CSV table of C-alpha atoms in Angstrom, one decimal:
chain,number,residue,atom,x,y,z
A,1,GLU,CA,-20.0,-19.9,27.9
A,2,SER,CA,-23.6,-18.7,27.5
A,3,LEU,CA,-24.2,-15.2,29.0
A,4,LYS,CA,-26.9,-15.0,31.6
A,5,ILE,CA,-28.8,-11.9,32.4
A,6,ALA,CA,-30.4,-11.8,35.8
A,7,ARG,CA,-34.0,-10.8,36.3
A,8,LEU,CA,-34.0,-7.4,37.8
A,9,PRO,CA,-36.9,-5.3,39.0
A,10,ASP,CA,-36.0,-2.5,36.8
A,11,ARG,CA,-37.2,-3.7,33.3
A,12,GLY,CA,-34.7,-1.2,31.7
A,13,ALA,CA,-31.6,-2.8,33.1
A,14,PRO,CA,-31.6,-5.9,30.8
A,15,LEU,CA,-32.4,-3.6,27.9
A,16,ALA,CA,-29.3,-1.5,28.7
A,17,VAL,CA,-27.2,-4.7,28.9
A,18,MET,CA,-28.5,-5.8,25.4
A,19,ALA,CA,-27.7,-2.5,24.0
A,20,THR,CA,-24.2,-2.8,25.3
A,21,LEU,CA,-23.9,-6.3,23.9
A,22,ASN,CA,-25.4,-5.1,20.5
A,23,ALA,CA,-22.8,-2.3,20.2
A,24,VAL,CA,-19.9,-4.7,20.7
A,25,VAL,CA,-21.3,-7.3,18.3
A,26,GLU,CA,-21.8,-4.4,15.5
A,27,ARG,CA,-18.4,-2.9,15.9
A,28,GLY,CA,-16.1,-4.0,13.0
A,29,CYS,CA,-14.0,-7.1,14.0
A,30,SER,CA,-11.4,-8.8,11.8
A,31,MET,CA,-10.4,-11.5,14.2
A,32,LEU,CA,-11.8,-14.1,16.7
A,33,VAL,CA,-9.9,-15.4,19.7
A,34,HIS,CA,-11.1,-18.0,22.2
A,35,PHE,CA,-10.1,-17.0,25.6
A,36,ASP,CA,-11.6,-18.5,29.0
A,37,ARG,CA,-9.0,-17.6,31.6
A,38,ALA,CA,-9.4,-14.5,33.5
A,39,ALA,CA,-6.5,-11.9,33.9
A,40,SER,CA,-6.3,-9.0,36.2
A,41,MET,CA,-5.2,-5.6,35.0
A,42,SER,CA,-2.4,-5.5,37.5
A,43,GLU,CA,-0.8,-8.7,36.3
A,44,ILE,CA,-0.9,-7.5,32.7
A,45,LYS,CA,0.6,-4.1,33.5
A,46,THR,CA,3.5,-5.6,35.7
A,47,ALA,CA,4.2,-8.1,32.8
A,48,LEU,CA,4.3,-5.3,30.3
A,49,GLU,CA,6.4,-3.1,32.4
A,50,SER,CA,9.1,-5.5,33.9
A,51,GLY,CA,8.8,-8.7,32.0
A,52,GLY,CA,11.1,-9.9,29.1
A,53,ALA,CA,9.9,-10.5,25.5
A,54,ASP,CA,8.1,-13.8,26.4
A,55,ALA,CA,6.3,-12.3,29.3
A,56,LYS,CA,5.3,-9.3,27.2
A,57,ALA,CA,4.2,-11.4,24.5
A,58,ASP,CA,2.0,-13.4,26.9
A,59,ALA,CA,0.5,-10.3,28.4
A,60,MET,CA,-0.2,-8.7,25.0
A,61,LYS,CA,-2.3,-11.9,24.1
A,62,LYS,CA,-4.3,-11.6,27.3
A,63,ALA,CA,-5.1,-8.0,26.6
A,64,ILE,CA,-6.1,-8.7,23.0
A,65,ALA,CA,-8.4,-11.5,24.3
A,66,ILE,CA,-10.0,-9.1,26.9
A,67,LEU,CA,-10.6,-6.5,24.3
A,68,LEU,CA,-12.1,-9.0,22.0
A,69,SER,CA,-14.4,-10.2,24.7
A,70,GLY,CA,-16.0,-6.6,24.8
A,71,GLU,CA,-14.2,-5.2,27.6
A,72,GLN,CA,-12.2,-1.8,27.3
A,73,MET,CA,-9.1,-1.2,29.0
A,74,PRO,CA,-7.9,2.3,28.2
A,75,GLN,CA,-5.6,2.4,31.4
A,76,ILE,CA,-3.0,0.2,29.8
A,77,PHE,CA,-2.7,2.1,26.6
A,78,ILE,CA,0.1,4.4,27.8
A,79,THR,CA,1.9,1.3,29.5
A,80,ILE,CA,1.9,-0.3,26.1
A,81,VAL,CA,3.1,2.8,24.4
A,82,ARG,CA,6.1,3.1,26.9
A,83,PHE,CA,7.2,-0.4,27.3
A,84,VAL,CA,5.9,-2.4,24.2
A,85,LEU,CA,6.4,0.2,21.4
A,86,PRO,CA,10.2,0.3,21.8
A,87,SER,CA,10.6,-3.6,21.8
A,88,ASP,CA,12.8,-5.1,19.2
A,89,ASP,CA,11.2,-8.5,19.3
A,90,LYS,CA,9.4,-9.2,16.3
A,91,TYR,CA,6.6,-11.4,17.8
A,92,VAL,CA,5.9,-8.6,20.3
A,93,GLN,CA,5.7,-6.2,17.5
A,94,LYS,CA,3.3,-8.3,15.6
A,95,LEU,CA,1.1,-8.7,18.6
A,96,LEU,CA,1.3,-4.9,18.9
A,97,LEU,CA,-0.2,-4.6,15.4
A,98,LEU,CA,-3.2,-6.8,16.4
A,99,TYR,CA,-3.6,-4.9,19.5
A,100,MET,CA,-3.8,-1.6,17.6
A,101,GLU,CA,-6.3,-3.1,15.1
A,102,ILE,CA,-8.9,-3.8,17.6
A,103,ILE,CA,-8.6,-0.8,20.0
A,104,GLU,CA,-11.1,2.2,19.7
A,105,LYS,CA,-9.2,4.7,17.6
A,106,THR,CA,-11.9,7.4,17.5
A,107,ASP,CA,-14.1,9.1,20.1
A,108,SER,CA,-17.9,9.3,20.3
A,109,SER,CA,-17.9,12.2,17.5
A,110,GLY,CA,-15.7,10.1,15.2
A,111,LYS,CA,-12.5,12.1,15.7
A,112,LEU,CA,-9.3,10.5,16.0
A,113,LEU,CA,-8.1,10.2,19.5
A,114,PRO,CA,-5.0,12.4,20.3
A,115,GLU,CA,-3.0,9.4,21.5
A,116,MET,CA,-3.1,7.8,18.3
A,117,ILE,CA,-0.4,10.2,17.0
A,118,LEU,CA,2.0,8.0,18.9
A,119,ILE,CA,0.7,5.1,16.9
A,120,CYS,CA,1.1,6.7,13.7
A,121,GLN,CA,4.8,7.6,14.3
A,122,ASN,CA,5.5,4.0,15.3
A,123,LEU,CA,3.8,2.9,12.1
A,124,ARG,CA,5.9,5.1,9.9
A,125,ASN,CA,9.1,3.7,11.6
A,126,ASN,CA,7.9,0.2,10.8
A,127,LEU,CA,7.3,1.1,7.2
A,128,GLN,CA,10.8,2.2,7.1
A,129,HIS,CA,12.4,-0.5,9.2
A,130,PRO,CA,15.2,-2.7,7.7
A,131,ASN,CA,13.5,-5.9,8.7
A,132,GLU,CA,11.4,-7.0,5.7
A,133,PHE,CA,8.9,-9.1,8.0
A,134,LEU,CA,8.1,-5.9,10.1
A,135,ARG,CA,7.4,-3.9,7.0
A,136,GLY,CA,5.2,-6.5,5.4
A,137,ALA,CA,3.3,-7.2,8.7
A,138,THR,CA,2.7,-3.5,9.0
A,139,LEU,CA,1.4,-3.1,5.3
A,140,ARG,CA,-1.0,-6.1,6.1
A,141,PHE,CA,-2.1,-4.3,9.3
A,142,LEU,CA,-2.8,-1.1,7.4
A,143,CYS,CA,-5.1,-3.0,5.0
A,144,ARG,CA,-7.5,-3.3,7.8
A,145,ILE,CA,-7.5,0.2,9.0
A,146,SER,CA,-10.1,2.8,7.8
A,147,GLU,CA,-9.2,5.9,9.6
A,148,HIS,CA,-7.9,8.5,7.0
A,149,GLU,CA,-6.0,10.6,9.6
A,150,ILE,CA,-3.9,7.4,10.3
A,151,LEU,CA,-3.3,6.4,6.8
A,152,GLU,CA,-2.7,10.1,5.3
A,153,PRO,CA,0.8,10.6,6.7
A,154,LEU,CA,1.8,7.0,5.9
A,155,ILE,CA,1.0,7.0,2.2
A,156,PRO,CA,4.5,8.1,0.9
A,157,SER,CA,6.0,5.4,3.1
A,158,ILE,CA,3.6,2.9,1.7
A,159,VAL,CA,4.3,3.9,-1.8
A,160,ALA,CA,8.1,3.7,-1.2
A,161,CYS,CA,7.8,0.1,-0.2
A,162,LEU,CA,7.0,-0.7,-3.9
A,163,GLU,CA,10.8,-0.4,-4.4
A,164,HIS,CA,11.9,-2.5,-1.6
A,165,ARG,CA,14.5,-5.5,-2.5
A,166,HIS,CA,12.2,-8.0,-0.8
A,167,SER,CA,9.0,-9.5,-2.8
A,168,PHE,CA,7.2,-10.0,0.6
A,169,VAL,CA,7.3,-6.1,1.1
A,170,ARG,CA,6.4,-5.4,-2.4
A,171,ARG,CA,3.7,-7.8,-2.4
A,172,ASN,CA,1.9,-6.3,0.6
A,173,ALA,CA,2.7,-2.8,-0.6
A,174,VAL,CA,0.5,-3.5,-3.6
A,175,LEU,CA,-2.1,-5.1,-1.5
A,176,CYS,CA,-2.3,-2.1,0.9
A,177,MET,CA,-2.7,0.3,-1.8
A,178,ASP,CA,-5.4,-1.6,-3.2
A,179,ARG,CA,-7.5,-1.8,0.1
A,180,ILE,CA,-6.8,2.0,0.6
A,181,TYR,CA,-7.9,3.1,-2.9
A,182,GLN,CA,-11.1,1.0,-2.4
A,183,MET,CA,-12.0,2.7,0.8
A,184,PRO,CA,-14.7,5.5,0.8
A,185,GLY,CA,-12.5,8.5,0.0
A,186,GLY,CA,-9.5,6.3,-0.8
A,187,ASP,CA,-9.1,7.8,-4.3
A,188,LEU,CA,-8.2,11.1,-2.5
A,189,LEU,CA,-5.5,9.6,-0.5
A,190,LEU,CA,-4.0,7.8,-3.5
A,191,GLN,CA,-4.9,9.9,-6.3
A,192,ASP,CA,-2.8,8.2,-8.7
A,193,ALA,CA,-2.6,4.7,-7.6
A,194,PRO,CA,-3.7,3.0,-10.8
A,195,GLU,CA,-1.0,4.9,-12.7
A,196,THR,CA,1.6,4.1,-10.1
A,197,ILE,CA,0.8,0.4,-10.2
A,198,GLU,CA,0.6,0.3,-14.0
A,199,ARG,CA,4.3,1.6,-14.1
A,200,PHE,CA,5.0,-0.9,-11.5
A,201,LEU,CA,3.7,-3.6,-13.5
A,202,ASN,CA,5.6,-2.5,-16.6
A,203,GLY,CA,8.7,-2.1,-14.6
A,204,GLY,CA,9.7,-5.9,-14.9
A,205,GLU,CA,8.3,-7.2,-11.4
A,206,SER,CA,9.6,-10.9,-11.3
A,207,ASP,CA,7.5,-12.2,-8.3
A,208,LEU,CA,4.4,-13.9,-9.4
A,209,SER,CA,2.4,-13.0,-6.4
A,210,THR,CA,3.3,-9.5,-6.5
A,211,ARG,CA,2.3,-9.2,-10.2
A,212,ARG,CA,-1.0,-10.9,-9.5
A,213,ASN,CA,-1.7,-8.5,-6.8
A,214,ALA,CA,-0.8,-5.6,-8.9
A,215,PHE,CA,-2.8,-6.8,-11.8
A,216,LEU,CA,-5.9,-7.5,-9.5
A,217,MET,CA,-5.4,-3.9,-8.4
A,218,LEU,CA,-6.0,-2.6,-11.9
A,219,TYR,CA,-8.8,-5.1,-12.4
A,220,ASN,CA,-10.7,-3.7,-9.2
A,221,ASN,CA,-10.1,-0.1,-9.8
A,222,ASP,CA,-9.2,0.7,-13.3
A,223,GLN,CA,-10.4,-2.0,-15.8
A,224,GLU,CA,-9.1,0.1,-18.9
A,225,LYS,CA,-5.5,0.0,-17.6
A,226,ALA,CA,-5.8,-3.8,-16.9
A,227,VAL,CA,-7.1,-4.4,-20.4
A,228,ASN,CA,-4.3,-2.4,-21.9
A,229,PHE,CA,-1.6,-4.1,-19.9
A,230,LEU,CA,-3.3,-7.4,-21.0
A,231,LEU,CA,-3.4,-6.6,-24.8
A,232,GLN,CA,0.2,-5.3,-24.7
A,233,ASN,CA,1.5,-8.7,-23.3
A,234,VAL,CA,-0.8,-11.1,-25.0
A,235,GLU,CA,2.1,-13.2,-26.2
A,236,GLN,CA,3.5,-13.8,-22.9
A,237,VAL,CA,0.2,-14.6,-21.2
A,238,ALA,CA,0.9,-18.4,-21.5
A,239,THR,CA,4.1,-18.1,-19.5
A,240,TRP,CA,2.4,-16.2,-16.5
A,241,GLY,CA,1.7,-18.3,-13.5
A,242,ASP,CA,-1.6,-19.9,-12.7
A,243,ILE,CA,-2.7,-17.3,-10.0
A,244,LEU,CA,-2.2,-14.4,-12.5
A,245,GLN,CA,-3.9,-16.3,-15.3
A,246,ASN,CA,-7.0,-17.0,-13.4
A,247,VAL,CA,-7.4,-13.3,-12.8
A,248,VAL,CA,-6.9,-12.7,-16.5
A,249,LEU,CA,-9.8,-15.1,-17.3
A,250,ASP,CA,-11.9,-13.2,-14.6
A,251,LEU,CA,-11.1,-9.9,-16.4
A,252,ILE,CA,-12.1,-11.5,-19.7
A,253,ARG,CA,-15.5,-12.5,-18.3
A,254,LYS,CA,-16.2,-9.3,-16.7
A,255,VAL,CA,-15.3,-7.2,-19.9
A,256,CYS,CA,-17.4,-9.4,-22.3
A,257,ARG,CA,-20.4,-9.2,-19.9
A,258,THR,CA,-20.2,-5.4,-20.1
A,259,ASP,CA,-19.5,-5.3,-23.8
A,260,PRO,CA,-20.3,-8.5,-25.7
A,261,SER,CA,-18.8,-7.3,-28.7
A,262,GLN,CA,-15.4,-7.7,-27.3
A,263,LYS,CA,-15.7,-11.6,-27.2
A,264,GLY,CA,-13.6,-12.2,-30.5
A,265,LYS,CA,-10.7,-10.3,-29.2
A,266,TYR,CA,-10.1,-12.5,-26.4
A,267,ILE,CA,-11.0,-16.0,-27.7
A,268,LYS,CA,-7.2,-16.1,-28.8
A,269,ILE,CA,-6.1,-15.8,-25.3
A,270,ILE,CA,-8.5,-18.4,-23.9
A,271,LEU,CA,-7.4,-20.9,-26.5
A,272,MET,CA,-3.9,-20.1,-25.7
A,273,LEU,CA,-4.4,-20.8,-21.9
A,274,LEU,CA,-6.2,-24.1,-22.8
A,275,SER,CA,-2.7,-25.5,-23.7
A,276,THR,CA,-1.3,-25.0,-20.1
A,277,ASN,CA,-0.7,-27.9,-17.8
A,278,ASN,CA,-2.4,-26.3,-14.6
A,279,THR,CA,-5.7,-28.0,-14.1
A,280,SER,CA,-7.3,-24.9,-12.3
A,281,VAL,CA,-6.5,-22.6,-15.4
A,282,ILE,CA,-7.9,-25.3,-17.7
A,283,TYR,CA,-11.2,-25.5,-15.8
A,284,GLU,CA,-11.5,-21.9,-15.6
A,285,CYS,CA,-10.9,-21.5,-19.4
A,286,ALA,CA,-13.7,-24.1,-20.0
A,287,ASN,CA,-16.0,-22.1,-17.8
A,288,THR,CA,-15.1,-18.9,-19.6
A,289,LEU,CA,-15.8,-20.4,-23.1
A,290,VAL,CA,-19.3,-21.6,-21.9
A,291,ALA,CA,-19.9,-18.1,-20.5
A,292,LEU,CA,-18.8,-16.3,-23.6
A,293,SER,CA,-20.3,-18.3,-26.4
A,294,SER,CA,-23.1,-20.9,-27.2
A,295,ALA,CA,-21.4,-21.8,-30.7
A,296,PRO,CA,-20.9,-25.5,-31.0
A,297,THR,CA,-17.2,-25.2,-31.4
A,298,ALA,CA,-16.9,-23.5,-28.0
A,299,ILE,CA,-19.2,-25.9,-26.2
A,300,LYS,CA,-17.3,-28.8,-27.6
A,301,ALA,CA,-13.9,-27.4,-26.6
A,302,ALA,CA,-15.3,-26.9,-23.1
A,303,ALA,CA,-16.7,-30.4,-22.9
A,304,ASN,CA,-13.4,-31.9,-23.9
A,305,CYS,CA,-11.6,-29.9,-21.1
A,306,TYR,CA,-14.0,-31.3,-18.7
A,307,CYS,CA,-13.6,-34.9,-19.7
A,308,GLN,CA,-9.8,-34.5,-19.7
A,309,LEU,CA,-10.0,-33.3,-16.1
A,310,LEU,CA,-12.4,-36.1,-15.2
A,311,VAL,CA,-9.9,-38.7,-16.5
A,312,SER,CA,-6.6,-36.9,-15.0
A,313,GLN,CA,-7.8,-36.1,-11.6
A,314,SER,CA,-8.0,-38.6,-8.9
A,315,ASP,CA,-9.8,-36.6,-6.2
A,316,ASN,CA,-13.5,-37.5,-6.2
A,317,ASN,CA,-14.6,-34.0,-5.0
A,318,VAL,CA,-13.0,-32.6,-8.3
A,319,LYS,CA,-14.7,-35.1,-10.2
A,320,LEU,CA,-18.1,-34.4,-8.7
A,321,ILE,CA,-17.6,-30.6,-9.5
A,322,VAL,CA,-16.6,-31.4,-13.2
A,323,LEU,CA,-19.5,-33.9,-13.7
A,324,ASP,CA,-21.9,-31.0,-12.4
A,325,ARG,CA,-20.6,-28.8,-15.0
A,326,LEU,CA,-21.0,-31.6,-17.8
A,327,CYS,CA,-24.5,-32.2,-16.7
A,328,GLU,CA,-25.2,-28.5,-17.0
A,329,LEU,CA,-23.9,-28.6,-20.5
A,330,GLN,CA,-26.1,-31.6,-21.3
A,331,ARG,CA,-29.0,-29.7,-20.1
A,332,ASN,CA,-28.3,-26.5,-22.1
A,333,HIS,CA,-27.0,-27.9,-25.2
A,334,PRO,CA,-28.1,-31.4,-25.6
A,335,TYR,CA,-27.8,-31.7,-29.6
A,336,VAL,CA,-24.1,-30.6,-29.2
A,337,MET,CA,-23.3,-32.9,-26.5
A,338,GLN,CA,-25.1,-35.8,-28.2
A,339,GLU,CA,-22.5,-35.4,-31.1
């Protein structure tokens, strides 16, 4: 519903309201929930204190929606700590992570609120929990936390999750380390993160998504280590999955833009990937060839790839994208395309 500001005799009042709204809008928010039903504070507290798992989940949803609408409810924090933190229900725990994501964690001076220590202990317990879903959900939650005081005591537990038996936990542990390392000052929290991920990659990880996240972490934070890993495993690139091969092609484009003299080293990899059966990889290979070289052989190879995709794909949207690429080649290389 639209927000209406009443006309008041005091001209400063509407300005104060708008200032409050601007402060709410400018605050970091990673989720948006539609909520149009009012709920009283006493109803939420009663459900959290005396209700079962379903009642607690419903109350947590209402509290999250109210917080996202811009209202503050500091009075229910202790209630949640007392009655929701000990809950064994996985859905309630997931809602608790969403609640912790959106509450204010610092005071007006930017210092961490004292009550957040209770949250830190719960997060550490989650990272050591035997249930892989709870571990993975907590790691994903930590990807959206920027307070160093919360993250610092959890670093050993995050790194230890790289050795978990379940790929869901390992995958999110790598993603969490990547996000933390890219934060301002994150390299001080995880000083040897690229070395740790490099050892992890070389350790024989079998899950494709986990390997892709690990290689992407090196790509984002230590390009030299990513290149070294790629060159050491050139012969196996063709057997890697499509999501990892696409990151490899992104890395090749990035390296060659920085140092054009390296192009010859990577042409072999691109030609190797052209023989795969995955259409997204073939498309990215053609794009990479055009980006790296204007030689007639490269342009012809890219055009052949586009033509094969045009014939093999039934989706009209895909065909339009490929046709745009062919038209671009025609404009930039008319003589090669004419041949």
